[in-house]
Amino acid sequence: PNSKPKTIIFTNPTTQPKSDSYSLLNKVLIGGGVAVLIGGLYYLYSFLTKQEELSEEQQIEIEEIRQQIQECQGEISVDLAIKILTQINKRVDEVLRKDKTDINTRRREAISNEAEYNKVCMEFLALKEEAYNQSTNQVLYHFNMHITDFKDIINQITPYEVQKKSVLHYRPNFMDTTIPNRNTAKEAFLFFGNKFIDEISVFNTKINLIMREELTKNNQELVLYKILVLKMKVDDCLFLKFGLTESQVRYLLFEYSLLEDKEVKTLNDKIIKFEEMLYL
């Protein structure tokens, strides 16, 4: 993609940007919104009027980015856009940890019960959508930037480029988990990647049909929902086996330069192809 910076008129945020509301389950496949896979998280950029105060640490980090944009005469490069994206990521993580501390545990405990698992997944997706709506509104407000401006920049970046550059600005929280060594990190990624490819391949025929046929919004939402649940289930299997999340494993890929490993790179390239095809 063209990495030439896009000029954005940057001013101090004196007024609230216009609010737009998007649905997580009907925007990705029909192209009405922006969703990017970053460390296992699906980033939907949208605006709500609800505001909560950001942490002092995050406000300082955002102010540093604002100053960098001003130094560039209002131009936002790919690198600066990813820094902004990272701030949204950090805020979402904080909101999810605060609002539903037990939801990941409940979902993983229900993994062998399809009905209960789907129920918890629906709850999680609704919570995540709200978290992204709120967090995107909060972060972009500090740049007096509308979602359409930011979307234009993000659309120029491949999922791989976002993934690679995001780890430079954001380290996932390992909590009480001991950071695994290089061999374990590789084993965990190969487990995750192969399981993801195997599971998502089941949907390949249906997805190809979707691309060729005009489907109703409800059908599109159903297929996307199943893909998101499948993705969560693979991530949960990874956690139950290795005690790691996908975001942590992807961070370790760059920490240990594992993408230079031929086996890892080949598998990662396959995953990226699926993600780009699905607009994840």
Coordinates of C-alpha atoms in Angstrom, one line a residue:
P1 CA 0.0 0.0 0.0
N2 CA 1.0 3.6 -0.4
S3 CA 2.6 4.8 2.8
K4 CA 2.6 8.4 1.8
P5 CA 1.3 10.5 4.7
K6 CA -2.2 11.8 4.5
T7 CA -2.7 15.4 5.3
I8 CA -5.2 16.0 8.1
I9 CA -6.1 19.4 9.3
F10 CA -5.1 19.2 12.9
T11 CA -6.5 21.7 15.5
N12 CA -7.0 21.7 19.2
P13 CA -10.2 19.7 20.1
T14 CA -12.6 22.4 21.2
T15 CA -15.8 20.8 20.0
Q16 CA -17.1 17.2 20.1
P17 CA -16.7 15.4 16.7
K18 CA -19.8 14.3 15.0
S19 CA -21.1 11.0 16.3
D20 CA -21.7 8.0 14.1
S21 CA -22.8 4.6 15.4
Y22 CA -21.7 1.3 13.7
S23 CA -22.6 -2.3 14.3
L24 CA -19.7 -4.8 14.9
L25 CA -21.6 -7.6 13.2
N26 CA -22.8 -5.8 10.0
K27 CA -19.9 -3.6 9.0
V28 CA -16.9 -5.8 8.2
L29 CA -18.2 -7.9 5.4
I30 CA -20.3 -5.2 3.8
G31 CA -17.5 -2.7 3.9
G32 CA -19.3 0.0 6.0
G33 CA -16.6 0.3 8.7
V34 CA -13.0 -0.5 9.5
A35 CA -11.9 -3.6 11.3
V36 CA -8.3 -4.6 11.7
L37 CA -6.9 -7.6 13.4
I38 CA -4.3 -6.7 15.9
G39 CA -3.2 -9.2 18.4
G40 CA -6.4 -11.1 18.3
L41 CA -8.5 -8.0 18.8
Y42 CA -11.0 -6.8 16.1
Y43 CA -10.8 -3.0 15.8
L44 CA -14.0 -1.3 14.8
Y45 CA -13.7 2.4 14.7
S46 CA -16.9 4.2 15.5
F47 CA -18.2 7.1 17.6
L48 CA -20.6 7.3 20.6
T49 CA -21.3 10.3 22.7
K50 CA -20.4 8.5 25.9
Q51 CA -17.1 9.9 27.4
E52 CA -14.9 8.6 30.3
E53 CA -11.7 10.2 31.4
L54 CA -8.5 8.6 30.2
S55 CA -5.7 7.7 32.6
E56 CA -3.1 10.3 33.2
E57 CA -0.4 8.1 31.6
Q58 CA -2.5 7.7 28.4
Q59 CA -3.2 11.4 28.2
I60 CA 0.5 12.1 28.4
E61 CA 1.2 9.6 25.6
I62 CA -1.6 11.1 23.4
E63 CA -0.2 14.6 24.0
E64 CA 3.2 13.4 22.7
I65 CA 1.5 12.1 19.5
R66 CA -0.3 15.4 19.1
Q67 CA 2.9 17.2 19.3
Q68 CA 4.5 15.0 16.7
I69 CA 1.6 15.6 14.4
Q70 CA 1.9 19.4 14.9
E71 CA 5.6 19.1 14.1
C72 CA 4.6 17.5 10.8
Q73 CA 2.3 20.4 10.0
G74 CA -0.8 18.3 10.6
E75 CA 0.3 15.3 8.4
I76 CA -0.4 11.9 9.9
S77 CA 1.9 9.2 8.6
V78 CA 1.4 5.5 8.8
D79 CA 3.6 5.3 11.9
L80 CA 1.6 8.0 13.6
A81 CA -1.7 6.4 12.7
I82 CA -0.5 3.2 14.2
K83 CA 0.5 5.0 17.4
I84 CA -3.1 6.4 17.5
L85 CA -4.4 2.9 16.9
T86 CA -2.3 1.6 19.7
Q87 CA -3.9 4.1 22.1
I88 CA -7.3 2.8 21.1
N89 CA -6.0 -0.7 21.8
K90 CA -4.7 0.2 25.2
R91 CA -8.0 1.9 26.2
V92 CA -10.1 -1.0 25.0
D93 CA -8.0 -3.4 27.1
E94 CA -8.5 -1.2 30.2
V95 CA -12.3 -1.0 29.6
L96 CA -12.6 -4.7 29.1
R97 CA -10.6 -5.6 32.2
K98 CA -12.6 -3.1 34.3
D99 CA -16.1 -3.9 33.1
K100 CA -16.0 -7.7 32.8
T101 CA -13.1 -9.2 34.7
D102 CA -14.6 -12.8 34.6
I103 CA -15.9 -13.0 31.1
N104 CA -12.8 -14.7 29.6
T105 CA -12.8 -17.3 32.4
R106 CA -16.5 -18.0 31.9
R107 CA -16.1 -18.4 28.2
R108 CA -13.2 -20.8 28.5
E109 CA -15.0 -22.8 31.1
A110 CA -17.9 -23.2 28.7
I111 CA -15.8 -24.3 25.7
S112 CA -17.1 -27.9 25.7
N113 CA -20.7 -26.7 25.9
E114 CA -21.6 -25.1 22.6
A115 CA -24.8 -23.4 23.6
E116 CA -23.3 -21.9 26.7
Y117 CA -20.1 -20.9 24.8
N118 CA -22.1 -19.1 22.1
K119 CA -24.1 -17.3 24.8
V120 CA -21.0 -16.0 26.5
C121 CA -19.4 -15.1 23.1
M122 CA -22.5 -13.0 22.3
E123 CA -22.1 -11.2 25.6
F124 CA -18.3 -10.7 25.0
L125 CA -18.9 -9.4 21.4
A126 CA -21.5 -6.9 22.6
L127 CA -19.1 -5.7 25.4
K128 CA -16.2 -5.4 22.9
E129 CA -18.3 -3.4 20.5
E130 CA -19.2 -1.0 23.2
A131 CA -15.6 -0.8 24.4
Y132 CA -14.3 0.0 20.9
N133 CA -17.1 2.5 20.3
Q134 CA -16.3 4.3 23.5
S135 CA -12.5 4.1 23.2
T136 CA -12.3 5.2 19.6
N137 CA -14.5 8.2 20.4
Q138 CA -12.3 9.1 23.4
V139 CA -9.0 8.8 21.6
L140 CA -9.8 10.5 18.3
Y141 CA -11.6 13.3 20.2
H142 CA -8.1 14.4 21.5
F143 CA -7.0 14.8 17.9
N144 CA -10.2 16.5 16.7
M145 CA -10.3 13.8 14.1
H146 CA -13.4 12.2 12.5
I147 CA -13.6 8.5 11.9
T148 CA -13.6 8.9 8.1
D149 CA -10.3 10.7 8.2
F150 CA -8.7 8.0 10.3
K151 CA -10.2 5.3 8.2
D152 CA -8.7 6.7 5.0
I153 CA -5.2 6.3 6.6
I154 CA -5.8 2.9 8.1
N155 CA -7.1 1.5 4.8
Q156 CA -3.7 2.1 3.3
I157 CA -2.1 -0.3 5.7
T158 CA -2.0 -4.1 5.4
P159 CA -2.8 -6.2 8.5
Y160 CA 0.8 -7.4 8.6
E161 CA 2.1 -3.9 8.7
V162 CA -0.3 -3.0 11.4
Q163 CA 0.6 -6.1 13.4
K164 CA 4.4 -5.6 13.0
K165 CA 4.5 -1.9 13.9
S166 CA 1.9 -2.1 16.7
V167 CA 4.2 -4.3 18.8
L168 CA 6.8 -1.4 18.7
H169 CA 4.3 0.7 20.7
Y170 CA 2.3 -1.8 22.7
R171 CA 3.3 -4.7 24.9
P172 CA 0.5 -6.9 26.0
N173 CA 0.0 -7.5 29.7
F174 CA 1.4 -10.9 30.7
M175 CA -0.1 -10.5 34.2
D176 CA 1.2 -13.4 36.3
T177 CA 2.2 -15.5 33.3
T178 CA 5.9 -16.3 33.0
I179 CA 7.1 -15.1 29.6
P180 CA 7.9 -18.2 27.7
N181 CA 11.2 -18.8 25.9
R182 CA 11.6 -18.8 22.1
N183 CA 10.9 -22.4 21.6
T184 CA 7.7 -22.4 23.6
A185 CA 6.6 -19.2 21.8
K186 CA 7.2 -20.9 18.4
E187 CA 5.3 -24.0 19.5
A188 CA 2.4 -21.9 20.8
F189 CA 2.2 -20.0 17.5
L190 CA 2.3 -23.1 15.4
F191 CA -0.5 -24.6 17.5
F192 CA -2.6 -21.5 17.1
G193 CA -1.9 -20.9 13.5
N194 CA -2.5 -24.5 12.3
K195 CA -5.7 -24.7 14.4
F196 CA -6.9 -21.4 13.0
I197 CA -6.2 -22.5 9.4
D198 CA -7.9 -25.9 9.9
E199 CA -11.0 -24.3 11.5
I200 CA -11.4 -21.4 9.1
S201 CA -11.0 -23.6 6.1
V202 CA -14.3 -25.2 6.9
F203 CA -15.9 -21.8 6.1
N204 CA -14.0 -21.3 2.8
T205 CA -16.7 -22.5 0.5
K206 CA -19.4 -20.5 2.3
I207 CA -17.2 -17.4 2.2
N208 CA -16.5 -17.8 -1.5
L209 CA -20.3 -18.0 -2.0
I210 CA -20.7 -14.8 0.0
M211 CA -18.3 -13.0 -2.2
R212 CA -20.2 -14.0 -5.4
E213 CA -23.8 -13.7 -4.1
E214 CA -25.9 -10.8 -2.9
L215 CA -26.9 -11.8 0.6
T216 CA -29.1 -10.2 3.2
K217 CA -27.7 -8.3 6.1
N218 CA -28.9 -11.0 8.5
N219 CA -27.0 -13.7 6.5
Q220 CA -23.8 -11.6 6.5
E221 CA -24.1 -11.0 10.2
L222 CA -24.6 -14.7 10.9
V223 CA -21.5 -15.7 8.9
L224 CA -19.4 -13.0 10.5
Y225 CA -20.6 -14.0 13.9
K226 CA -19.6 -17.6 13.3
I227 CA -16.2 -16.5 12.2
L228 CA -15.6 -14.3 15.2
V229 CA -16.8 -17.1 17.5
L230 CA -14.5 -19.6 15.7
K231 CA -11.6 -17.1 16.2
M232 CA -12.3 -16.8 19.9
K233 CA -12.5 -20.5 20.3
V234 CA -9.1 -21.0 18.7
D235 CA -7.7 -18.3 21.0
D236 CA -9.3 -20.0 24.0
C237 CA -7.8 -23.4 23.0
L238 CA -4.4 -21.7 22.8
F239 CA -4.8 -20.2 26.3
L240 CA -6.0 -23.5 27.8
K241 CA -3.0 -25.3 26.3
F242 CA -0.2 -22.7 26.8
G243 CA -1.7 -20.1 29.2
L244 CA -1.1 -17.5 26.5
T245 CA -3.4 -15.3 24.4
E246 CA -2.9 -14.7 20.7
S247 CA -1.9 -11.1 21.3
Q248 CA 0.9 -12.3 23.7
V249 CA 2.1 -14.9 21.2
R250 CA 2.1 -12.4 18.3
Y251 CA 4.1 -10.0 20.5
L252 CA 6.6 -12.8 21.1
L253 CA 6.9 -13.4 17.4
F254 CA 8.6 -10.0 17.0
E255 CA 10.3 -10.1 20.4
Y256 CA 12.2 -13.3 19.4
S257 CA 12.4 -12.4 15.7
L258 CA 10.4 -15.6 15.0
L259 CA 9.1 -14.3 11.7
E260 CA 12.6 -15.0 10.3
D261 CA 11.9 -18.7 11.0
K262 CA 10.7 -20.2 7.7
E263 CA 8.0 -22.4 9.3
V264 CA 6.6 -19.5 11.3
K265 CA 6.7 -17.1 8.4
T266 CA 4.9 -19.5 6.0
L267 CA 2.1 -20.1 8.5
N268 CA 1.8 -16.4 9.3
D269 CA 1.5 -15.6 5.6
K270 CA -1.4 -18.1 5.3
I271 CA -3.2 -16.5 8.3
I272 CA -2.7 -13.0 6.8
K273 CA -4.3 -14.2 3.5
F274 CA -7.4 -15.4 5.3
E275 CA -7.6 -12.3 7.4
E276 CA -7.4 -10.0 4.4
M277 CA -10.0 -12.1 2.5
L278 CA -12.3 -11.9 5.5
Y279 CA -11.6 -8.2 6.2
L280 CA -10.7 -9.1 9.8

